[in-house]
Structures are given as C-alpha cells and as structure tokens.
PDB file of C-alpha atoms in Angstrom:
ATOM      1  CA  MET A  15       0.064   0.096   0.052  1.00 46.00           C
ATOM      2  CA  ASP A  16       2.813   2.334   0.861  1.00 44.00           C
ATOM      3  CA  HIS A  17       4.524   1.258  -2.463  1.00 44.00           C
ATOM      4  CA  LEU A  18       1.322   2.040  -4.362  1.00 42.00           C
ATOM      5  CA  ASP A  19       1.059   5.417  -2.825  1.00 45.00           C
ATOM      6  CA  TYR A  20       4.740   6.172  -3.379  1.00 43.00           C
ATOM      7  CA  ARG A  21       4.272   5.136  -6.988  1.00 43.00           C
ATOM      8  CA  ARG A  22       1.292   7.336  -7.473  1.00 45.00           C
ATOM      9  CA  GLY A  23       3.222  10.192  -5.756  1.00 47.00           C
ATOM     10  CA  TYR A  24       5.970   9.621  -8.315  1.00 44.00           C
ATOM     11  CA  ILE A  25       3.655   9.735 -11.236  1.00 43.00           C
ATOM     12  CA  GLY A  26       2.021  12.878 -10.275  1.00 45.00           C
ATOM     13  CA  THR A  27       5.413  14.512  -9.579  1.00 46.00           C
ATOM     14  CA  SER A  28       6.495  13.536 -13.203  1.00 48.00           C
ATOM     15  CA  MET A  29       3.191  14.809 -14.684  1.00 44.00           C
ATOM     16  CA  LEU A  30       3.622  18.090 -12.881  1.00 43.00           C
ATOM     17  CA  GLY A  31       7.130  18.291 -13.959  1.00 49.00           C
ATOM     18  CA  SER A  32       6.280  17.631 -17.473  1.00 53.00           C
ATOM     19  CA  ILE A  33       3.382  20.114 -17.416  1.00 49.00           C
ATOM     20  CA  ALA A  34       5.494  22.814 -15.986  1.00 49.00           C
ATOM     21  CA  GLY A  35       8.220  22.120 -18.555  1.00 55.00           C
ATOM     22  CA  LYS A  36       5.787  22.630 -21.252  1.00 52.00           C
ATOM     23  CA  ILE A  37       4.393  25.879 -19.634  1.00 51.00           C
ATOM     24  CA  ALA A  38       8.010  27.220 -19.385  1.00 54.00           C
ATOM     25  CA  SER A  39       8.789  26.216 -23.031  1.00 57.00           C
ATOM     26  CA  THR A  40       5.434  27.765 -24.219  1.00 53.00           C
ATOM     27  CA  SER A  41       6.080  30.932 -22.098  1.00 54.00           C
ATOM     28  CA  HIS A  42       9.648  31.300 -23.627  1.00 54.00           C
ATOM     29  CA  ARG A  43       8.243  31.212 -27.110  1.00 55.00           C
ATOM     30  CA  VAL A  44       5.490  33.545 -26.290  1.00 48.00           C
ATOM     31  CA  ARG A  45       8.043  35.984 -24.889  1.00 54.00           C
ATOM     32  CA  SER A  46      10.351  35.362 -27.926  1.00 57.00           C
ATOM     33  CA  LYS A  47       7.588  36.312 -30.291  1.00 51.00           C
ATOM     34  CA  THR A  48       6.378  39.066 -28.187  1.00 52.00           C
ATOM     35  CA  GLY A  49       9.872  40.503 -28.103  1.00 53.00           C
ATOM     36  CA  ARG A  50      10.204  40.345 -31.972  1.00 52.00           C
ATOM     37  CA  ILE A  51       6.664  41.816 -32.295  1.00 46.00           C
ATOM     38  CA  ASN A  52       7.658  44.675 -30.041  1.00 48.00           C
ATOM     39  CA  SER A  53      10.917  45.186 -31.995  1.00 50.00           C
ATOM     40  CA  ARG A  54       9.074  45.411 -35.278  1.00 48.00           C
ATOM     41  CA  VAL A  55       6.538  47.681 -33.702  1.00 44.00           C
ATOM     42  CA  HIS A  56       9.206  49.816 -32.207  1.00 46.00           C
ATOM     43  CA  GLU A  57      10.877  49.988 -35.621  1.00 47.00           C
ATOM     44  CA  HIS A  58       7.621  50.690 -37.234  1.00 47.00           C
ATOM     45  CA  TRP A  59       7.018  53.632 -35.082  1.00 46.00           C
ATOM     46  CA  ARG A  60      10.678  54.980 -35.574  1.00 50.00           C
ATOM     47  CA  LYS A  61      10.253  54.968 -39.421  1.00 51.00           C
ATOM     48  CA  PRO A  62       8.424  57.856 -41.057  1.00 55.00           C
ATOM     49  CA  ALA A  63       4.827  57.693 -41.755  1.00 54.00           C
ATOM     50  CA  HIS A  64       5.381  57.949 -45.523  1.00 62.00           C
ATOM     51  CA  MET A  65       7.865  54.908 -45.604  1.00 64.00           C
ATOM     52  CA  PRO A  66       6.250  51.583 -46.432  1.00 71.00           C
ATOM     53  CA  THR A  67       7.238  48.401 -45.126  1.00 65.00           C
ATOM     54  CA  LYS A  68       9.713  46.388 -47.329  1.00 69.00           C
ATOM     55  CA  THR A  69      10.258  42.634 -46.926  1.00 73.00           C
ATOM     56  CA  VAL A  70      13.644  41.551 -48.157  1.00 73.00           C
ATOM     57  CA  ASP A  71      14.660  38.231 -49.098  1.00 78.00           C
ATOM     58  CA  GLU A  72      18.422  38.246 -49.124  1.00 84.00           C
ATOM     59  CA  ASP A  73      18.969  34.809 -51.139  1.00 82.00           C
ATOM     60  CA  PHE A  74      16.622  36.205 -53.678  1.00 80.00           C
ATOM     61  CA  GLU A  75      18.213  39.550 -53.931  1.00 82.00           C
ATOM     62  CA  GLU A  76      21.706  37.734 -54.437  1.00 85.00           C
ATOM     63  CA  LEU A  77      20.124  35.835 -57.326  1.00 83.00           C
ATOM     64  CA  MET A  78      18.843  38.973 -58.918  1.00 82.00           C
ATOM     65  CA  GLU A  79      22.101  40.612 -58.688  1.00 87.00           C
ATOM     66  CA  GLU A  80      23.768  37.589 -60.422  1.00 86.00           C
ATOM     67  CA  LEU A  81      20.948  37.495 -63.120  1.00 84.00           C
ATOM     68  CA  GLU A  82      21.610  41.470 -63.656  1.00 87.00           C
ATOM     69  CA  ALA A  83      25.476  40.619 -63.976  1.00 87.00           C
ATOM     70  CA  ILE A  84      24.654  38.001 -66.625  1.00 85.00           C
ATOM     71  CA  SER A  85      22.140  40.289 -68.465  1.00 86.00           C
ATOM     72  CA  ASN A  86      24.765  43.206 -68.576  1.00 86.00           C
ATOM     73  CA  SER A  87      27.454  40.806 -69.862  1.00 83.00           C
ATOM     74  CA  CYS A  88      25.204  39.783 -72.575  1.00 84.00           C
ATOM     75  CA  HIS A  89      24.747  43.453 -73.716  1.00 84.00           C
ATOM     76  CA  ASP A  90      28.312  43.978 -73.484  1.00 83.00           C
ATOM     77  CA  ILE A  91      29.061  40.695 -75.646  1.00 81.00           C
ATOM     78  CA  ILE A  92      26.621  41.928 -78.124  1.00 85.00           C
ATOM     79  CA  SER A  93      28.246  45.479 -78.212  1.00 83.00           C
ATOM     80  CA  VAL A  94      31.752  44.179 -78.452  1.00 78.00           C
ATOM     81  CA  ASN A  95      30.780  41.709 -81.136  1.00 78.00           C
ATOM     82  CA  ALA A  96      29.059  44.456 -83.134  1.00 81.00           C
ATOM     83  CA  GLN A  97      32.286  46.370 -83.034  1.00 78.00           C
ATOM     84  CA  TYR A  98      34.297  43.244 -84.042  1.00 74.00           C
ATOM     85  CA  MET A  99      31.790  42.587 -87.002  1.00 79.00           C
ATOM     86  CA  SER A 100      32.232  46.287 -88.184  1.00 79.00           C
ATOM     87  CA  LEU A 101      35.999  46.068 -88.002  1.00 76.00           C
ATOM     88  CA  SER A 102      36.002  42.624 -89.923  1.00 73.00           C
ATOM     89  CA  THR A 103      33.905  44.282 -92.627  1.00 80.00           C
ATOM     90  CA  GLU A 104      36.358  47.387 -92.713  1.00 79.00           C
ATOM     91  CA  VAL A 105      39.082  45.013 -92.817  1.00 72.00           C
ATOM     92  CA  ILE A 106      37.513  42.934 -95.625  1.00 78.00           C
ATOM     93  CA  GLU A 107      36.791  46.042 -97.685  1.00 81.00           C
ATOM     94  CA  SER A 108      40.211  47.348 -97.195  1.00 73.00           C
ATOM     95  CA  ALA A 109      41.659  43.957 -98.351  1.00 73.00           C
ATOM     96  CA  ARG A 110      39.487  43.897-101.227  1.00 80.00           C
ATOM     97  CA  ARG A 111      40.763  47.344-102.295  1.00 77.00           C
ATOM     98  CA  VAL A 112      44.282  46.341-101.902  1.00 71.00           C
ATOM     99  CA  ALA A 113      43.656  43.146-103.766  1.00 73.00           C
ATOM    100  CA  ASN A 114      42.259  44.982-106.684  1.00 77.00           C
ATOM    101  CA  SER A 115      45.377  47.136-106.559  1.00 73.00           C
ATOM    102  CA  VAL A 116      47.664  44.220-106.293  1.00 71.00           C
ATOM    103  CA  GLN A 117      45.843  42.466-109.038  1.00 73.00           C
ATOM    104  CA  ASN A 118      46.613  45.391-111.282  1.00 79.00           C
ATOM    105  CA  ILE A 119      50.086  45.384-110.297  1.00 79.00           C
ATOM    106  CA  ASP A 120      50.270  41.669-110.794  1.00 78.00           C
ATOM    107  CA  GLU A 121      49.313  42.099-114.516  1.00 82.00           C
ATOM    108  CA  ARG A 122      51.924  44.640-115.034  1.00 84.00           C
ATOM    109  CA  VAL A 123      54.653  42.685-113.412  1.00 84.00           C
ATOM    110  CA  LYS A 124      53.673  39.734-115.703  1.00 86.00           C
ATOM    111  CA  ALA A 125      54.023  41.949-118.714  1.00 87.00           C
ATOM    112  CA  LEU A 126      57.467  42.867-117.361  1.00 87.00           C
ATOM    113  CA  GLN A 127      58.151  39.238-117.150  1.00 89.00           C
ATOM    114  CA  ASN A 128      57.231  38.675-120.965  1.00 91.00           C
ATOM    115  CA  HIS A 129      59.696  41.241-121.755  1.00 89.00           C
ATOM    116  CA  ILE A 130      62.415  39.565-119.644  1.00 90.00           C
ATOM    117  CA  ASP A 131      61.585  36.213-121.198  1.00 92.00           C
ATOM    118  CA  LYS A 132      62.263  37.981-124.668  1.00 92.00           C
ATOM    119  CA  VAL A 133      65.524  39.239-123.430  1.00 91.00           C
ATOM    120  CA  GLN A 134      66.441  35.728-122.135  1.00 92.00           C
ATOM    121  CA  ASP A 135      65.557  34.243-125.385  1.00 92.00           C
ATOM    122  CA  ARG A 136      68.001  36.798-126.997  1.00 92.00           C
ATOM    123  CA  VAL A 137      70.540  35.819-124.521  1.00 92.00           C
ATOM    124  CA  ALA A 138      70.165  32.332-125.263  1.00 92.00           C
ATOM    125  CA  LEU A 139      70.743  33.007-129.043  1.00 93.00           C
ATOM    126  CA  ARG A 140      73.960  34.853-128.241  1.00 92.00           C
ATOM    127  CA  ASP A 141      75.174  32.008-125.983  1.00 92.00           C
ATOM    128  CA  LYS A 142      74.328  29.570-128.602  1.00 93.00           C
ATOM    129  CA  ALA A 143      76.199  31.551-131.351  1.00 92.00           C
ATOM    130  CA  LEU A 144      79.187  31.917-129.023  1.00 91.00           C
ATOM    131  CA  LEU A 145      79.257  28.143-128.181  1.00 92.00           C
ATOM    132  CA  SER A 146      79.216  27.256-131.987  1.00 91.00           C
ATOM    133  CA  PHE A 147      81.834  29.881-132.704  1.00 90.00           C
ATOM    134  CA  ASP A 148      84.245  28.461-129.962  1.00 90.00           C
ATOM    135  CA  ARG A 149      83.631  24.890-131.274  1.00 90.00           C
ATOM    136  CA  VAL A 150      84.409  25.821-134.824  1.00 89.00           C
ATOM    137  CA  TYR A 151      87.268  28.179-133.708  1.00 88.00           C
ATOM    138  CA  ASP A 152      88.976  25.240-131.978  1.00 85.00           C
ATOM    139  CA  LYS A 153      88.720  23.095-135.066  1.00 85.00           C
ATOM    140  CA  PHE A 154      89.880  25.853-137.478  1.00 82.00           C
ATOM    141  CA  ASP A 155      92.786  26.736-135.036  1.00 82.00           C
ATOM    142  CA  GLY A 156      93.821  23.068-134.890  1.00 83.00           C
ATOM    143  CA  MET A 157      94.064  22.824-138.832  1.00 81.00           C
ATOM    144  CA  THR A 158      95.770  26.220-138.863  1.00 81.00           C
ATOM    145  CA  ILE A 159      98.442  24.744-136.642  1.00 79.00           C
ATOM    146  CA  LEU A 160      98.659  21.652-138.784  1.00 78.00           C
ATOM    147  CA  SER A 161      99.184  23.631-141.856  1.00 74.00           C
ATOM    148  CA  THR A 162     102.414  24.798-140.610  1.00 75.00           C
ATOM    149  CA  THR A 163     103.801  21.503-140.244  1.00 78.00           C
ATOM    150  CA  SER A 164     102.444  19.668-143.243  1.00 79.00           C
ATOM    151  CA  GLU A 165     100.793  20.327-146.561  1.00 80.00           C
ATOM    152  CA  PHE A 166      97.006  20.053-146.747  1.00 75.00           C
ATOM    153  CA  THR A 167      95.455  17.798-149.151  1.00 79.00           C
ATOM    154  CA  ALA A 168      92.723  19.269-151.469  1.00 80.00           C
ATOM    155  CA  LYS A 169      90.075  18.064-149.246  1.00 82.00           C
ATOM    156  CA  GLN A 170      91.720  19.542-146.179  1.00 81.00           C
ATOM    157  CA  LYS A 171      92.046  22.751-147.983  1.00 81.00           C
ATOM    158  CA  GLN A 172      88.353  22.614-148.863  1.00 85.00           C
ATOM    159  CA  GLU A 173      87.326  22.004-145.139  1.00 84.00           C
ATOM    160  CA  TYR A 174      89.841  24.615-143.879  1.00 80.00           C
ATOM    161  CA  HIS A 175      88.242  27.390-146.116  1.00 85.00           C
ATOM    162  CA  SER A 176      84.711  26.124-145.061  1.00 87.00           C
ATOM    163  CA  LEU A 177      85.603  26.375-141.542  1.00 86.00           C
ATOM    164  CA  GLU A 178      87.051  29.870-142.021  1.00 87.00           C
ATOM    165  CA  LYS A 179      83.693  31.074-143.821  1.00 90.00           C
ATOM    166  CA  LYS A 180      81.602  29.396-141.126  1.00 90.00           C
ATOM    167  CA  LEU A 181      83.760  30.881-138.384  1.00 90.00           C
ATOM    168  CA  VAL A 182      83.213  34.503-139.859  1.00 91.00           C
ATOM    169  CA  GLU A 183      79.276  33.877-140.219  1.00 92.00           C
ATOM    170  CA  LEU A 184      79.104  32.595-136.559  1.00 91.00           C
ATOM    171  CA  ARG A 185      81.341  35.525-135.338  1.00 92.00           C
ATOM    172  CA  ARG A 186      79.008  37.938-137.131  1.00 93.00           C
ATOM    173  CA  ILE A 187      75.936  36.285-135.550  1.00 93.00           C
ATOM    174  CA  TYR A 188      77.347  36.343-132.122  1.00 92.00           C
ATOM    175  CA  GLU A 189      78.505  39.971-132.242  1.00 92.00           C
ATOM    176  CA  ASP A 190      74.972  41.007-133.492  1.00 93.00           C
ATOM    177  CA  HIS A 191      73.287  39.416-130.487  1.00 92.00           C
ATOM    178  CA  ASN A 192      76.036  40.582-128.100  1.00 92.00           C
ATOM    179  CA  THR A 193      76.193  44.074-129.365  1.00 92.00           C
ATOM    180  CA  ALA A 194      72.579  44.555-129.194  1.00 92.00           C
ATOM    181  CA  LEU A 195      72.338  43.202-125.812  1.00 92.00           C
ATOM    182  CA  LYS A 196      75.086  45.284-124.607  1.00 92.00           C
ATOM    183  CA  ARG A 197      73.682  48.267-126.122  1.00 92.00           C
ATOM    184  CA  GLU A 198      69.896  47.813-125.055  1.00 91.00           C
ATOM    185  CA  LEU A 199      70.174  46.144-121.566  1.00 90.00           C
ATOM    186  CA  PRO A 200      71.325  49.309-119.734  1.00 91.00           C
ATOM    187  CA  SER A 201      68.332  51.219-120.999  1.00 89.00           C
ATOM    188  CA  PHE A 202      66.083  48.192-120.328  1.00 89.00           C
ATOM    189  CA  PHE A 203      67.388  47.930-116.885  1.00 89.00           C
ATOM    190  CA  MET A 204      66.711  51.740-116.089  1.00 89.00           C
ATOM    191  CA  LEU A 205      63.080  51.347-117.387  1.00 88.00           C
ATOM    192  CA  VAL A 206      62.780  48.358-115.114  1.00 87.00           C
ATOM    193  CA  ARG A 207      64.041  50.343-112.029  1.00 87.00           C
ATOM    194  CA  THR A 208      61.882  53.191-112.718  1.00 87.00           C
ATOM    195  CA  PHE A 209      58.865  50.565-112.646  1.00 84.00           C
ATOM    196  CA  ILE A 210      59.884  48.462-109.787  1.00 84.00           C
ATOM    197  CA  GLU A 211      61.034  50.961-107.298  1.00 84.00           C
ATOM    198  CA  PRO A 212      57.725  52.828-107.039  1.00 82.00           C
ATOM    199  CA  LEU A 213      56.046  49.608-107.050  1.00 80.00           C
ATOM    200  CA  MET A 214      57.944  48.164-104.062  1.00 82.00           C
ATOM    201  CA  GLN A 215      57.461  51.451-102.310  1.00 81.00           C
ATOM    202  CA  PHE A 216      53.715  51.236-103.021  1.00 78.00           C
ATOM    203  CA  LEU A 217      53.426  47.794-101.735  1.00 77.00           C
ATOM    204  CA  PHE A 218      55.603  48.532 -98.732  1.00 80.00           C
ATOM    205  CA  PHE A 219      53.294  51.610 -97.691  1.00 78.00           C
ATOM    206  CA  VAL A 220      50.030  49.823 -98.424  1.00 74.00           C
ATOM    207  CA  GLN A 221      51.072  46.865 -96.214  1.00 75.00           C
ATOM    208  CA  LEU A 222      52.427  49.232 -93.473  1.00 79.00           C
ATOM    209  CA  THR A 223      49.271  51.120 -93.655  1.00 76.00           C
ATOM    210  CA  ALA A 224      47.029  48.240 -93.456  1.00 72.00           C
ATOM    211  CA  ALA A 225      49.145  46.591 -90.547  1.00 77.00           C
ATOM    212  CA  TYR A 226      48.847  49.824 -88.575  1.00 77.00           C
ATOM    213  CA  GLN A 227      45.169  50.224 -89.270  1.00 73.00           C
ATOM    214  CA  VAL A 228      44.630  46.572 -88.078  1.00 75.00           C
ATOM    215  CA  GLN A 229      46.631  47.148 -84.935  1.00 77.00           C
ATOM    216  CA  SER A 230      44.638  50.293 -84.235  1.00 76.00           C
ATOM    217  CA  ASN A 231      41.382  48.675 -84.502  1.00 71.00           C
ATOM    218  CA  LEU A 232      42.407  45.650 -82.521  1.00 75.00           C
ATOM    219  CA  LEU A 233      43.711  47.857 -79.794  1.00 74.00           C
ATOM    220  CA  THR A 234      40.460  49.820 -79.729  1.00 71.00           C
ATOM    221  CA  VAL A 235      38.573  46.483 -79.361  1.00 65.00           C
ATOM    222  CA  SER A 236      41.085  45.412 -76.634  1.00 64.00           C
ATOM    223  CA  GLN A 237      40.516  48.518 -74.594  1.00 66.00           C
ATOM    224  CA  ASP A 238      36.498  48.164 -75.006  1.00 63.00           C
ATOM    225  CA  LEU A 239      36.887  44.623 -73.763  1.00 62.00           C
ATOM    226  CA  ASP A 240      38.900  45.777 -70.824  1.00 64.00           C
ATOM    227  CA  GLU A 241      36.601  48.578 -69.994  1.00 62.00           C
ATOM    228  CA  ASN A 242      33.576  46.399 -70.241  1.00 56.00           C
ATOM    229  CA  ALA A 243      35.229  43.792 -68.071  1.00 54.00           C
ATOM    230  CA  SER A 244      35.820  46.534 -65.348  1.00 54.00           C
ATOM    231  CA  VAL A 245      32.170  47.641 -65.549  1.00 50.00           C
ATOM    232  CA  THR A 246      30.299  44.402 -65.754  1.00 49.00           C
ATOM    233  CA  PRO A 247      32.389  41.511 -65.186  1.00 51.00           C
ATOM    234  CA  LEU A 248      31.118  38.158 -66.181  1.00 48.00           C
ATOM    235  CA  PRO A 249      29.419  36.405 -63.100  1.00 47.00           C
ATOM    236  CA  LEU A 250      31.485  33.600 -61.503  1.00 48.00           C
ATOM    237  CA  PHE A 251      29.021  30.517 -61.546  1.00 47.00           C
ATOM    238  CA  ARG A 252      29.279  28.458 -58.562  1.00 48.00           C
ATOM    239  CA  ILE A 253      28.171  25.194 -60.291  1.00 47.00           C
ATOM    240  CA  ASN A 254      29.914  21.964 -59.899  1.00 51.00           C
ATOM    241  CA  THR A 255      27.465  19.851 -61.791  1.00 53.00           C
ATOM    242  CA  SER A 256      28.047  18.333 -65.279  1.00 57.00           C
ATOM    243  CA  ARG A 257      26.765  19.996 -68.665  1.00 55.00           C
ATOM    244  CA  SER A 258      24.239  17.010 -69.035  1.00 61.00           C
ATOM    245  CA  SER A 259      22.860  17.596 -65.666  1.00 60.00           C
ATOM    246  CA  LEU A 260      22.390  21.087 -66.222  1.00 52.00           C
ATOM    247  CA  ARG A 261      20.745  20.429 -69.376  1.00 57.00           C
ATOM    248  CA  GLY A 262      18.356  18.087 -67.610  1.00 59.00           C
ATOM    249  CA  GLN A 263      17.688  20.780 -65.056  1.00 57.00           C
ATOM    250  CA  HIS A 264      16.990  23.249 -67.761  1.00 53.00           C
ATOM    251  CA  ASP A 265      14.366  20.930 -69.394  1.00 60.00           C
ATOM    252  CA  ASN A 266      12.374  21.278 -66.007  1.00 59.00           C
ATOM    253  CA  MET A 267      12.701  24.947 -65.604  1.00 53.00           C
ATOM    254  CA  SER A 268       9.174  26.525 -65.793  1.00 56.00           C
ATOM    255  CA  VAL A 269      10.595  30.170 -65.588  1.00 55.00           C
ATOM    256  CA  ILE A 270      12.290  29.908 -68.945  1.00 53.00           C
ATOM    257  CA  GLY A 271       9.695  28.157 -70.854  1.00 53.00           C
ATOM    258  CA  LYS A 272      11.746  26.980 -73.740  1.00 53.00           C
ATOM    259  CA  LYS A 273      15.208  26.072 -74.878  1.00 52.00           C
ATOM    260  CA  TRP A 274      17.674  28.261 -76.260  1.00 50.00           C
TER     261      TRP A 274
END
C-alpha cells in the first residue's frame, strides 16, 4: 500500500514536472515572439509615416544581382561583337581594295616578265652562237697549226676554207646578239628600275598602312573589352554539376519556358 502510494506520488510529480516544462517552453516562445513583435512595432514607430514596409529576401536578392550581371554581360558581348563585325567588314573592304590594286600590279609585273623572257631568249641565241663559234674556232685553229707542219690535201684545204667562212658567219651572228644586248640592256634595266622601285614602295606603304590600321582597330577592341570587363564582369557561376545534368535541369525549368 505504501509502495502504491509512493508510485502514485512519483507519477504525479512527473506529470507536474512535464506540465511545468511545457508551460515554461510555451512561455519562452511567447516571450520571444512578443519581443520580436515589440521590436518590429518599435521599428515601425521609428520609421517616417510615408515609408512603407519592405520585406527583403537576401537569397533572392543575391540571385537577382547575379541575373543582372549576366544580362549586362550579354549586352556587353553583343556590343563588342558588333564592333568586331564592323571591324571585320572594314578589314575585308580594305583587303578587297588592296587586292584589286595588287591584281593590277600583278598584271603589269607579268607584262614585264614577258619582256624579260624575250631578253632571255635573245641571250640564249647569243650564248648558242658563241658556243658554236668557239667549237668551230677550236677546229679551225687546230687545222691552222697543222698547216704549218704539213701540206694540206685538196680535201683538207676545202674543209679549212669552209671552216673559215663558217667562223666568220658565226662571229657575225654572235656579235650582232652581243652588241644589241650590251647596247639595249642598260636602258632596259633603267626602265625596269623606274617601274619596280615605285611599285615596291607602294606595296610597302600599303602593307604598312594596313598593318597599322588593323593594330589600331584591334587595340580599340581590346580597350573596349577591358573597359567592359571593369564595369560589368562576367559572373562567376558556382556550379559543379556536369553539362548534361544542367541540361536536364534546364528542361524542367518553368521560368524559362523554352530551350535556347
């Protein structure tokens, strides 16, 4: 009986302790909420009457900042790309004009090459005549030496006189070509120099101007890229997932609506 009374007393004490704990916990929560409410009420009364209450979600605002950075970066990319396309068009047009000029130069140089080919043909005739003259002269000189030691036969005399006539003819042909070349080549070279020197200067300055123009335009693009990068840098995406996983997530995004 005493044991039963003790147990009843223990159970009653436990229940009272549990109830007291719940009451204390509830009281603590009430005081905490009341404190926050009082704090908000206090802040409300400190604000001017015309200032509305503004609820801020910091996580969402951070996402909006990143979205704005991406949007600004897209605008900058489009702007820089437009400048690059304009530069590319300008370079292409300049290259086309230079190509037309160079094509005209190419035609004139080919005409000069035709003249050079004719000169080289004349030189080849001169060299051929000289080679023939030397060959006949060696044979004629040998027979001349032979004639001093022995008397020629009728056939040898006929051959000797034939070589002499042929040597005279070959000498005439050689001298005609050689004299003409020696007389005309200096004037030809002078004309060639008056054509080639301005041509080389033209090509040099055209290429130099094109190089400076391209360098200047590329420097402008580089400066624009640096300026845009300092104003609206590309966002640093804190994503470690794979591209296929991101594509799968994109397919389930309701705020985008369609694939890009």
